[in-house]
Amino acid sequence: MAAYSEQLDQQRRYFSSGATRPVSFRKTQLKTLRQLLIDHEKQLIEAVHADFKKPPFETYGTEIGIVRTELGYALKHLEEWVKPQTVSSTLVNFPSKNYIITEPYGNALIIAPWNYPVQLALLPLVGAISAGNTALVKPSELTPATSEVLKQLIGHYFDPSYIHVELGGVETSQALLNLPFNYIFFTGSTRVGKLVMKAAAEHLTPLTLELGGKSPCIIDETANLEITAKRIVWGKFVNAGQTCVAPDYLLVHRSVKDRLVQQLILAIEALYGTDPSLSPDYPRIVNQGHFDRLAALIDPEKVVIGGHTKADECYIAPTVLDHVTWDDRVMEDEIFGPILPVMSYEQLDECIQMVNAQPRPLALYVFSNDSRTQDRLTEEISFGGGAINDTIAQLGNHHLGFGGVGASGFGSYHGKASFDSFSHRKSVMKKPFWPDVPVRYAPYEGKMGIIKSIMK
Ligand code: NAD
């Protein structure tokens, strides 16, 4: 605890020195992070593979590549983001100039989960650096190889008074949360998110909560079922389903449900072969605890493909469950693994009601050729973000802010939203000494008519 406190004190002194504020400094640090990723791409890919056999293609595409793209975008736009923004004056304050200055919060704490261990530790860091903060990053204890490499590399490339990685589990996280950071960026489960928010309340620390939930995927009778199945299988089973925005369950129009299930089976075999345990492109479950939790969700009577497990290597085959109901265990909590329950609906209204009866999800996916259905679903259901006729791809567009709503969290990042999240927007009104309009000063007698004519 004392060591963490000393670490924060060091970072506080560093921030107070003003070193992190110049744009030139921030850009240099963004370039340093980019260089780290270039120099150690192989080491990072190997570490993630050691943790849960994630294929190199996926580690580049969904972790390193995303961070590099965002680094390039931030480097290109940072100068325009930091410029004060001029806004209009109002009659009552005439004459005045009005503008908004962004300032870094100061000392940021970033707590990351294990499922995208590089991306989810470093992408918030891009925002923290861009906005001029120091950062203390706490990666997950469940991916020890990747977290250790991140610690070594960040320690090698950055001054710890500026950016530092602290390894550890729940106790470390709790001890850090007790300290008066100026901003907290937490990615993880809704359960822990609530604890983080309680801890933040103690110091009134502003925060972003990037949480999870059960993200529905709705398929109507007009969808192209072959393409739909391929895109669902890709988004569900990439990272072996351990993706916060993976489609958690399917709600399919009754008239096309059986045909879609057939297409899902074909798509799984096309991507991973008839024995996915032999595919180099299919990762493992992160640890025994999650393996046991997931294995218990598979009802053998409802399996239409998959269902095979190998406990010794934390393998769970891509699994589709048919004829699932809301009473099944698999529908209780976020699945966060390679199990895809399929349910059906008859009327769109009924479908919307079912989804809206659940906590607000992080993502929603709609597969339909009917623009009215697309509009109704995206307008009448509350969700963090989503896609029409694709899954999880929205994450790859840094022009789209990414974040949850309700139980799936609040705040947003990616692209400029990352800079905004880690910045306080200071509103400033600037007035000349003259004229000094006398209306507002007491005595007020006889002035009510004037104020009423201005303020209406
Ligand atoms: P988690 O909440 O268990 O852990 C996240 C982090 O919090 C870890 O660093 C962990 O050490 C720390 N932590 C755990 N328990 C804690 C406690 N009691 N007090 C303080 N800190 C604690 O989540 P996880 O299992 O690592 O990740 C899976 C969850 O994260 C899923 O719910 C998933 O949907 C969500 N997630 C969300 C996003 C997003 O961007 N919205 C991205 C990835 C994962």
Coordinates of C-alpha atoms and ligand atoms in Angstrom, one line a residue:
M1 CA 0.0 0.0 0.0
A2 CA 2.7 2.5 1.0
A3 CA 4.6 1.6 -2.2
Y4 CA 1.5 2.3 -4.3
S5 CA 1.0 5.6 -2.5
E6 CA 4.6 6.5 -3.2
Q7 CA 4.2 5.6 -6.8
L8 CA 1.2 7.9 -7.1
D9 CA 3.1 10.7 -5.3
Q10 CA 5.9 10.4 -7.8
Q11 CA 3.3 10.6 -10.7
R12 CA 1.6 13.5 -9.0
R13 CA 5.0 15.4 -8.8
Y14 CA 5.6 14.6 -12.4
F15 CA 2.2 15.9 -13.5
S16 CA 2.6 19.0 -11.3
S17 CA 5.9 19.8 -13.1
G18 CA 3.9 20.4 -16.2
A19 CA 6.0 18.0 -18.2
T20 CA 3.0 16.1 -19.7
R21 CA 1.2 19.1 -21.0
P22 CA 3.0 20.2 -24.1
V23 CA 1.6 18.7 -27.3
S24 CA 5.1 18.0 -28.5
F25 CA 5.7 15.8 -25.4
R26 CA 2.4 13.9 -25.8
K27 CA 3.3 13.2 -29.4
T28 CA 6.7 12.0 -28.5
Q29 CA 5.2 9.6 -26.0
L30 CA 2.6 8.3 -28.5
K31 CA 5.4 7.6 -30.9
T32 CA 7.3 5.8 -28.2
L33 CA 4.3 3.6 -27.6
R34 CA 4.1 2.9 -31.3
Q35 CA 7.8 2.0 -31.4
L36 CA 7.3 -0.3 -28.5
L37 CA 4.6 -2.1 -30.4
I38 CA 6.8 -2.3 -33.6
D39 CA 9.9 -3.5 -31.7
H40 CA 8.1 -6.1 -29.6
E41 CA 5.2 -7.3 -31.7
K42 CA 6.5 -10.9 -31.7
Q43 CA 7.1 -10.9 -28.0
L44 CA 3.5 -9.7 -27.3
I45 CA 2.0 -12.2 -29.8
E46 CA 3.9 -15.0 -28.1
A47 CA 2.9 -13.8 -24.6
V48 CA -0.8 -13.8 -25.6
H49 CA -0.4 -17.2 -27.2
A50 CA 1.1 -18.5 -24.0
D51 CA -1.8 -17.2 -22.0
F52 CA -4.7 -18.7 -24.0
K53 CA -3.4 -19.9 -27.3
K54 CA -4.7 -16.9 -29.2
P55 CA -3.7 -17.1 -32.8
P56 CA -1.1 -14.5 -34.0
F57 CA -3.5 -13.2 -36.7
E58 CA -6.1 -12.4 -34.1
T59 CA -3.6 -10.9 -31.7
Y60 CA -2.4 -8.6 -34.4
G61 CA -5.9 -7.8 -35.8
T62 CA -7.8 -7.4 -32.5
E63 CA -5.0 -6.1 -30.2
I64 CA -1.8 -4.6 -31.7
G65 CA -3.3 -3.5 -35.0
I66 CA -6.2 -1.6 -33.3
V67 CA -3.8 0.2 -30.9
R68 CA -1.5 1.1 -33.7
T69 CA -4.3 2.4 -35.9
E70 CA -5.5 4.6 -33.0
L71 CA -2.0 5.8 -32.3
G72 CA -1.7 7.0 -35.9
Y73 CA -5.1 8.7 -35.7
A74 CA -4.2 10.5 -32.4
L75 CA -0.8 11.6 -33.7
K76 CA -2.5 13.0 -36.8
H77 CA -5.3 14.9 -34.9
L78 CA -3.9 15.8 -31.5
E79 CA -3.0 19.4 -32.4
E80 CA -6.6 20.1 -33.5
W81 CA -8.1 18.3 -30.5
V82 CA -6.2 20.5 -28.0
K83 CA -7.2 23.8 -29.6
P84 CA -9.5 25.8 -27.4
Q85 CA -13.0 25.7 -28.8
T86 CA -14.8 29.0 -29.3
V87 CA -18.5 29.2 -28.5
S88 CA -21.1 31.9 -28.9
S89 CA -21.8 34.6 -26.3
T90 CA -25.3 35.3 -25.0
L91 CA -27.1 38.7 -24.9
V92 CA -26.9 38.9 -21.1
N93 CA -23.2 38.6 -21.2
F94 CA -22.5 40.9 -24.1
P95 CA -19.7 41.7 -24.8
S96 CA -17.6 38.6 -24.1
K97 CA -15.6 35.9 -25.7
N98 CA -16.4 32.4 -24.7
Y99 CA -14.3 29.3 -25.1
I100 CA -13.6 25.8 -23.8
I101 CA -10.1 24.7 -22.9
T102 CA -9.3 21.0 -22.4
E103 CA -7.0 20.1 -19.6
P104 CA -5.7 16.7 -18.5
Y105 CA -7.3 15.4 -15.3
G106 CA -3.9 14.6 -13.9
N107 CA -3.1 11.1 -12.6
A108 CA -5.1 8.4 -14.3
L109 CA -5.6 4.8 -13.2
I110 CA -6.4 2.2 -15.8
I111 CA -7.6 -1.2 -14.7
A112 CA -7.8 -3.8 -17.5
P113 CA -9.4 -7.2 -17.9
W114 CA -7.8 -10.3 -19.3
N115 CA -9.7 -11.0 -22.5
Y116 CA -7.9 -8.6 -24.9
P117 CA -4.9 -8.2 -22.6
V118 CA -2.9 -5.9 -24.9
Q119 CA -5.6 -3.8 -26.4
L120 CA -7.6 -3.1 -23.2
A121 CA -4.5 -2.0 -21.3
L122 CA -3.0 0.1 -24.1
L123 CA -6.0 1.6 -25.9
P124 CA -7.1 3.6 -22.8
L125 CA -3.4 4.6 -22.4
V126 CA -3.5 6.2 -25.8
G127 CA -6.3 8.4 -24.5
A128 CA -4.5 9.1 -21.3
I129 CA -1.3 10.2 -23.1
S130 CA -3.1 12.2 -25.7
A131 CA -4.9 14.2 -23.1
G132 CA -1.7 14.9 -21.1
N133 CA -2.2 12.6 -18.0
T134 CA 0.2 10.4 -16.2
A135 CA -1.0 6.8 -16.0
L136 CA -0.8 3.8 -13.8
V137 CA -1.9 0.7 -15.6
K138 CA -3.1 -2.5 -13.7
P139 CA -3.4 -5.3 -16.2
S140 CA -5.2 -8.6 -15.4
E141 CA -3.7 -11.3 -13.2
L142 CA -5.4 -13.9 -15.4
T143 CA -3.1 -13.4 -18.3
P144 CA 0.3 -13.5 -16.4
A145 CA 2.5 -13.8 -19.5
T146 CA 1.1 -10.8 -21.3
S147 CA 0.9 -8.7 -18.2
E148 CA 4.5 -9.4 -17.3
V149 CA 5.6 -8.5 -20.8
L150 CA 3.6 -5.3 -20.6
K151 CA 5.3 -4.4 -17.3
Q152 CA 8.8 -5.0 -18.7
L153 CA 8.2 -3.1 -21.9
I154 CA 6.4 -0.1 -20.4
G155 CA 9.2 0.0 -17.7
H156 CA 11.8 0.0 -20.4
Y157 CA 10.3 2.6 -22.7
F158 CA 8.7 5.0 -20.2
D159 CA 9.7 6.9 -17.0
P160 CA 7.7 5.3 -14.2
S161 CA 7.0 8.7 -12.8
Y162 CA 5.0 9.2 -16.0
I163 CA 3.6 5.7 -17.0
H164 CA 3.9 2.7 -14.8
V165 CA 2.5 -0.9 -14.8
E166 CA 1.6 -2.4 -11.5
L167 CA 1.0 -6.2 -11.5
G168 CA -1.4 -7.9 -9.1
G169 CA -4.8 -9.2 -8.5
V170 CA -7.9 -8.1 -6.6
E171 CA -5.9 -6.8 -3.5
T172 CA -3.7 -4.7 -5.7
S173 CA -6.6 -3.3 -7.6
Q174 CA -8.5 -2.5 -4.4
A175 CA -5.4 -0.8 -2.8
L176 CA -5.0 1.3 -6.0
L177 CA -8.7 2.2 -5.9
N178 CA -8.3 3.6 -2.4
L179 CA -5.8 6.2 -3.6
P180 CA -6.9 9.7 -4.8
F181 CA -6.3 9.3 -8.6
N182 CA -7.8 12.1 -10.7
Y183 CA -9.4 9.7 -13.2
I184 CA -10.3 6.0 -13.3
F185 CA -10.8 4.0 -16.5
F186 CA -12.1 0.6 -15.6
T187 CA -12.8 -2.2 -18.1
G188 CA -14.3 -5.4 -16.6
S189 CA -17.4 -7.0 -15.2
T190 CA -20.5 -5.2 -14.1
R191 CA -20.1 -6.8 -10.6
V192 CA -16.6 -5.3 -10.1
G193 CA -17.6 -2.1 -11.9
K194 CA -20.0 -1.4 -9.1
L195 CA -17.2 -1.8 -6.5
V196 CA -15.0 0.5 -8.6
M197 CA -17.6 3.1 -8.7
K198 CA -18.1 2.9 -4.9
A199 CA -14.3 3.4 -4.4
A200 CA -14.3 6.3 -6.8
A201 CA -17.1 8.0 -4.9
E202 CA -14.9 8.2 -1.9
H203 CA -12.6 10.7 -3.6
L204 CA -15.3 11.9 -6.1
T205 CA -13.0 10.7 -8.8
P206 CA -14.6 10.8 -12.3
L207 CA -14.5 7.6 -14.2
T208 CA -15.4 5.5 -17.2
L209 CA -16.9 2.1 -16.7
E210 CA -16.5 -0.2 -19.7
L211 CA -18.5 -3.2 -18.6
G212 CA -20.2 -6.3 -20.1
G213 CA -23.6 -7.9 -20.4
K214 CA -25.6 -10.1 -22.6
S215 CA -25.5 -8.6 -26.1
P216 CA -28.4 -9.8 -28.3
C217 CA -28.2 -10.6 -32.0
I218 CA -31.6 -10.4 -33.8
I219 CA -32.1 -12.0 -37.2
D220 CA -35.3 -11.4 -39.1
E221 CA -36.8 -13.3 -42.0
T222 CA -35.3 -11.0 -44.7
A223 CA -31.6 -11.6 -43.8
N224 CA -29.2 -13.4 -46.1
L225 CA -28.7 -16.4 -43.9
E226 CA -25.4 -17.7 -45.3
I227 CA -23.6 -14.3 -44.8
T228 CA -25.4 -13.8 -41.5
A229 CA -24.2 -17.1 -40.2
K230 CA -20.6 -16.5 -41.3
R231 CA -20.6 -13.1 -39.6
I232 CA -22.1 -14.3 -36.4
V233 CA -19.8 -17.3 -36.2
W234 CA -16.8 -15.0 -36.8
G235 CA -17.8 -12.4 -34.1
K236 CA -18.9 -15.1 -31.6
F237 CA -16.0 -17.4 -31.8
V238 CA -13.1 -15.1 -32.3
N239 CA -11.1 -15.1 -29.1
A240 CA -13.1 -18.3 -28.3
G241 CA -16.1 -16.1 -27.4
Q242 CA -14.3 -14.2 -24.7
T243 CA -15.2 -10.9 -26.1
C244 CA -17.3 -8.2 -24.3
V245 CA -19.2 -7.3 -27.5
A246 CA -19.6 -10.9 -28.8
P247 CA -23.2 -11.7 -29.7
D248 CA -24.3 -13.5 -26.5
Y249 CA -27.5 -15.0 -27.8
L250 CA -29.5 -15.1 -31.0
L251 CA -33.2 -14.2 -31.4
V252 CA -34.2 -15.5 -34.8
H253 CA -37.5 -15.1 -36.6
R254 CA -39.3 -18.5 -36.2
S255 CA -39.7 -18.9 -40.0
V256 CA -35.9 -19.0 -40.7
K257 CA -34.5 -20.3 -37.4
D258 CA -33.9 -23.9 -38.5
R259 CA -32.2 -22.8 -41.8
L260 CA -30.0 -20.3 -39.9
V261 CA -28.9 -23.1 -37.5
Q262 CA -27.9 -25.2 -40.4
Q263 CA -25.9 -22.3 -41.8
L264 CA -24.2 -21.8 -38.4
I265 CA -23.1 -25.4 -38.4
L266 CA -21.6 -25.0 -41.9
A267 CA -19.9 -21.8 -41.0
I268 CA -18.3 -23.3 -37.9
E269 CA -16.9 -26.2 -39.9
A270 CA -15.7 -23.9 -42.6
L271 CA -13.8 -21.7 -40.1
Y272 CA -12.5 -24.3 -37.7
G273 CA -12.8 -27.7 -39.4
T274 CA -14.7 -30.7 -38.0
D275 CA -12.4 -30.9 -34.9
P276 CA -11.8 -27.3 -33.8
S277 CA -9.4 -28.6 -31.1
L278 CA -6.9 -29.2 -33.9
S279 CA -7.3 -25.7 -35.5
P280 CA -4.4 -23.4 -34.9
D281 CA -6.9 -20.5 -35.2
Y282 CA -9.1 -21.4 -32.2
P283 CA -8.0 -20.1 -28.7
R284 CA -8.5 -21.7 -25.3
I285 CA -10.5 -20.6 -22.3
V286 CA -8.3 -18.4 -20.1
N287 CA -8.3 -20.6 -17.0
Q288 CA -9.8 -23.6 -15.2
G289 CA -12.4 -21.5 -13.3
H290 CA -13.8 -20.0 -16.4
F291 CA -13.6 -23.4 -18.2
D292 CA -15.7 -25.0 -15.4
R293 CA -18.2 -22.2 -15.4
L294 CA -18.7 -22.4 -19.1
A295 CA -18.7 -26.2 -19.3
A296 CA -21.6 -26.2 -16.8
L297 CA -23.7 -24.0 -19.2
I298 CA -23.8 -26.6 -21.9
D299 CA -27.0 -28.6 -21.8
P300 CA -26.1 -31.7 -23.9
E301 CA -29.7 -32.1 -25.0
K302 CA -29.7 -28.8 -26.7
V303 CA -26.4 -29.0 -28.5
V304 CA -26.6 -28.9 -32.3
I305 CA -22.8 -28.5 -32.9
G306 CA -19.9 -28.6 -30.5
G307 CA -20.3 -29.4 -26.9
H308 CA -17.0 -31.1 -26.7
T309 CA -14.6 -30.1 -23.9
K310 CA -11.0 -31.0 -22.9
A311 CA -10.5 -29.9 -19.3
D312 CA -6.7 -30.4 -19.3
E313 CA -6.2 -27.8 -22.0
C314 CA -9.2 -25.6 -21.2
Y315 CA -10.8 -26.3 -24.6
I316 CA -14.4 -25.8 -25.3
A317 CA -15.6 -26.4 -28.9
P318 CA -17.6 -23.7 -30.7
T319 CA -21.0 -24.7 -29.4
V320 CA -24.5 -23.9 -30.6
L321 CA -27.5 -24.6 -28.4
D322 CA -31.0 -24.7 -29.9
H323 CA -34.5 -24.5 -28.4
V324 CA -33.1 -22.4 -25.5
T325 CA -35.5 -20.5 -23.3
W326 CA -35.0 -17.6 -20.8
D327 CA -35.2 -20.2 -18.0
D328 CA -32.1 -22.0 -19.2
R329 CA -29.0 -21.5 -17.1
V330 CA -27.1 -20.2 -20.1
M331 CA -29.4 -17.2 -20.3
E332 CA -28.8 -16.1 -16.7
D333 CA -25.5 -14.2 -17.0
E334 CA -23.2 -13.0 -19.7
I335 CA -21.7 -16.1 -21.3
F336 CA -18.3 -14.8 -22.2
G337 CA -17.2 -18.0 -24.0
P338 CA -17.9 -20.1 -27.1
I339 CA -21.5 -21.1 -26.4
L340 CA -24.2 -19.6 -28.6
P341 CA -27.8 -20.1 -27.5
V342 CA -30.5 -19.8 -30.2
M343 CA -34.0 -18.6 -29.4
S344 CA -36.8 -17.6 -31.7
Y345 CA -39.5 -14.9 -31.9
E346 CA -42.6 -14.4 -34.0
Q347 CA -43.5 -10.7 -33.8
L348 CA -40.9 -7.9 -33.8
D349 CA -42.8 -6.2 -30.9
E350 CA -42.4 -9.3 -28.8
C351 CA -38.7 -9.5 -29.7
I352 CA -38.2 -5.8 -28.6
Q353 CA -40.0 -6.4 -25.4
M354 CA -37.9 -9.4 -24.5
V355 CA -34.7 -7.5 -25.0
N356 CA -35.9 -4.4 -23.2
A357 CA -36.8 -6.6 -20.2
Q358 CA -33.1 -7.4 -19.7
P359 CA -30.4 -5.0 -18.4
R360 CA -29.2 -2.7 -21.1
P361 CA -26.6 -4.5 -23.2
L362 CA -23.2 -3.3 -24.4
A363 CA -23.9 -4.3 -28.0
L364 CA -26.9 -5.1 -30.3
Y365 CA -26.7 -6.8 -33.6
V366 CA -29.4 -6.8 -36.2
F367 CA -29.4 -8.9 -39.4
S368 CA -32.1 -7.7 -41.8
N369 CA -32.7 -6.4 -45.2
D370 CA -35.7 -4.4 -44.1
S371 CA -34.7 -0.8 -43.2
R372 CA -37.9 -0.4 -41.1
T373 CA -36.9 -3.3 -39.0
Q374 CA -33.3 -2.1 -38.8
D375 CA -34.5 1.3 -37.6
R376 CA -37.1 0.0 -35.2
L377 CA -34.6 -2.3 -33.4
T378 CA -31.8 0.3 -33.2
E379 CA -34.2 3.0 -32.1
E380 CA -36.4 1.1 -29.7
I381 CA -33.7 -0.9 -27.8
S382 CA -31.2 0.8 -25.6
F383 CA -27.7 -0.5 -26.0
G384 CA -24.1 0.8 -25.9
G385 CA -23.3 0.4 -29.6
G386 CA -23.8 -2.1 -32.3
A387 CA -23.9 -3.1 -36.0
I388 CA -26.5 -3.8 -38.7
N389 CA -25.6 -6.9 -40.7
D390 CA -22.3 -7.5 -38.9
T391 CA -21.0 -8.4 -35.5
I392 CA -18.2 -6.7 -33.4
A393 CA -16.9 -4.8 -36.5
Q394 CA -18.1 -1.5 -35.0
L395 CA -15.1 -1.6 -32.7
G396 CA -12.7 -1.3 -35.6
N397 CA -13.9 2.2 -36.5
H398 CA -12.3 4.8 -34.3
H399 CA -14.8 7.4 -35.5
L400 CA -17.5 5.5 -33.5
G401 CA -17.2 6.1 -29.8
F402 CA -17.3 2.8 -27.8
G403 CA -19.0 2.3 -24.5
G404 CA -22.0 1.0 -22.6
V405 CA -25.2 2.3 -21.1
G406 CA -26.9 1.3 -17.9
A407 CA -25.6 -2.0 -16.6
S408 CA -23.0 -2.2 -19.5
G409 CA -21.3 1.0 -18.2
F410 CA -20.9 4.6 -19.1
G411 CA -18.5 6.9 -20.9
S412 CA -17.0 6.1 -24.2
Y413 CA -13.6 5.9 -25.9
H414 CA -11.8 5.2 -29.2
G415 CA -10.6 7.9 -31.5
K416 CA -11.3 11.4 -30.3
A417 CA -13.6 10.0 -27.6
S418 CA -10.5 8.7 -25.8
F419 CA -9.0 12.1 -25.7
D420 CA -12.3 13.6 -24.5
S421 CA -12.7 10.9 -21.8
F422 CA -9.3 11.7 -20.2
S423 CA -9.8 15.5 -20.5
H424 CA -11.7 18.0 -18.4
R425 CA -13.4 20.7 -20.5
K426 CA -12.9 24.0 -18.8
S427 CA -15.4 26.7 -19.8
V428 CA -14.0 30.3 -19.8
M429 CA -15.8 33.6 -20.3
K430 CA -13.5 36.6 -21.1
K431 CA -14.8 40.1 -20.7
P432 CA -13.3 43.5 -21.3
F433 CA -13.5 46.1 -18.4
W434 CA -15.6 48.4 -20.5
P435 CA -18.5 48.6 -21.0
D436 CA -19.6 47.8 -17.5
V437 CA -23.4 47.3 -18.0
P438 CA -25.1 48.5 -14.7
V439 CA -28.3 46.6 -14.9
R440 CA -27.2 43.6 -12.9
Y441 CA -26.0 45.6 -9.9
A442 CA -28.3 46.5 -6.9
P443 CA -30.3 48.6 -6.3
Y444 CA -32.7 46.6 -8.6
E445 CA -35.5 49.0 -8.4
G446 CA -36.9 49.8 -11.9
K447 CA -34.8 47.1 -13.6
M448 CA -37.1 44.1 -13.7
G449 CA -38.6 45.2 -17.1
I450 CA -35.1 45.3 -18.6
I451 CA -34.0 41.9 -17.3
K452 CA -37.2 40.4 -18.4
S453 CA -36.8 41.7 -21.9
I454 CA -33.3 40.3 -22.2
M455 CA -33.9 36.9 -20.4
K456 CA -36.7 35.1 -22.0
Ligands
NAD1 P1 -13.2 -8.5 -13.8 O1 -14.2 -7.4 -13.5 O2 -13.2 -9.8 -13.0 O3 -11.7 -7.9 -13.6 C1 -11.3 -6.7 -14.3 C2 -10.1 -6.1 -13.5 O4 -10.6 -5.8 -12.2 C3 -8.9 -7.0 -13.3 O5 -7.8 -6.2 -13.5 C4 -9.0 -7.5 -11.9 O6 -7.8 -7.7 -11.2 C5 -9.8 -6.3 -11.2 N1 -10.7 -6.8 -10.1 C6 -11.2 -8.0 -10.0 N2 -12.0 -8.1 -8.9 C7 -11.8 -6.9 -8.3 C8 -12.4 -6.3 -7.0 N3 -13.1 -7.0 -6.2 N4 -12.0 -5.0 -6.7 C9 -11.2 -4.3 -7.5 N5 -10.7 -4.8 -8.7 C10 -11.0 -6.1 -9.1 O7 -13.3 -8.8 -15.3 P2 -12.6 -9.9 -16.2 O8 -13.0 -11.3 -15.8 O9 -11.1 -9.6 -16.3 O10 -13.2 -9.5 -17.7 C11 -14.4 -10.0 -18.1 C12 -15.5 -8.9 -18.0 O11 -15.0 -7.7 -18.6 C13 -16.7 -9.3 -18.8 O12 -17.9 -9.0 -18.1 C14 -16.6 -8.5 -20.0 O13 -17.8 -8.2 -20.7 C15 -16.0 -7.2 -19.5 N6 -15.3 -6.5 -20.6 C16 -15.8 -5.3 -21.0 C17 -15.2 -4.7 -22.0 C18 -15.6 -3.3 -22.5 O14 -14.9 -2.7 -23.2 N7 -16.8 -2.9 -22.2 C19 -14.0 -5.2 -22.6 C20 -13.6 -6.4 -22.2 C21 -14.2 -7.1 -21.1

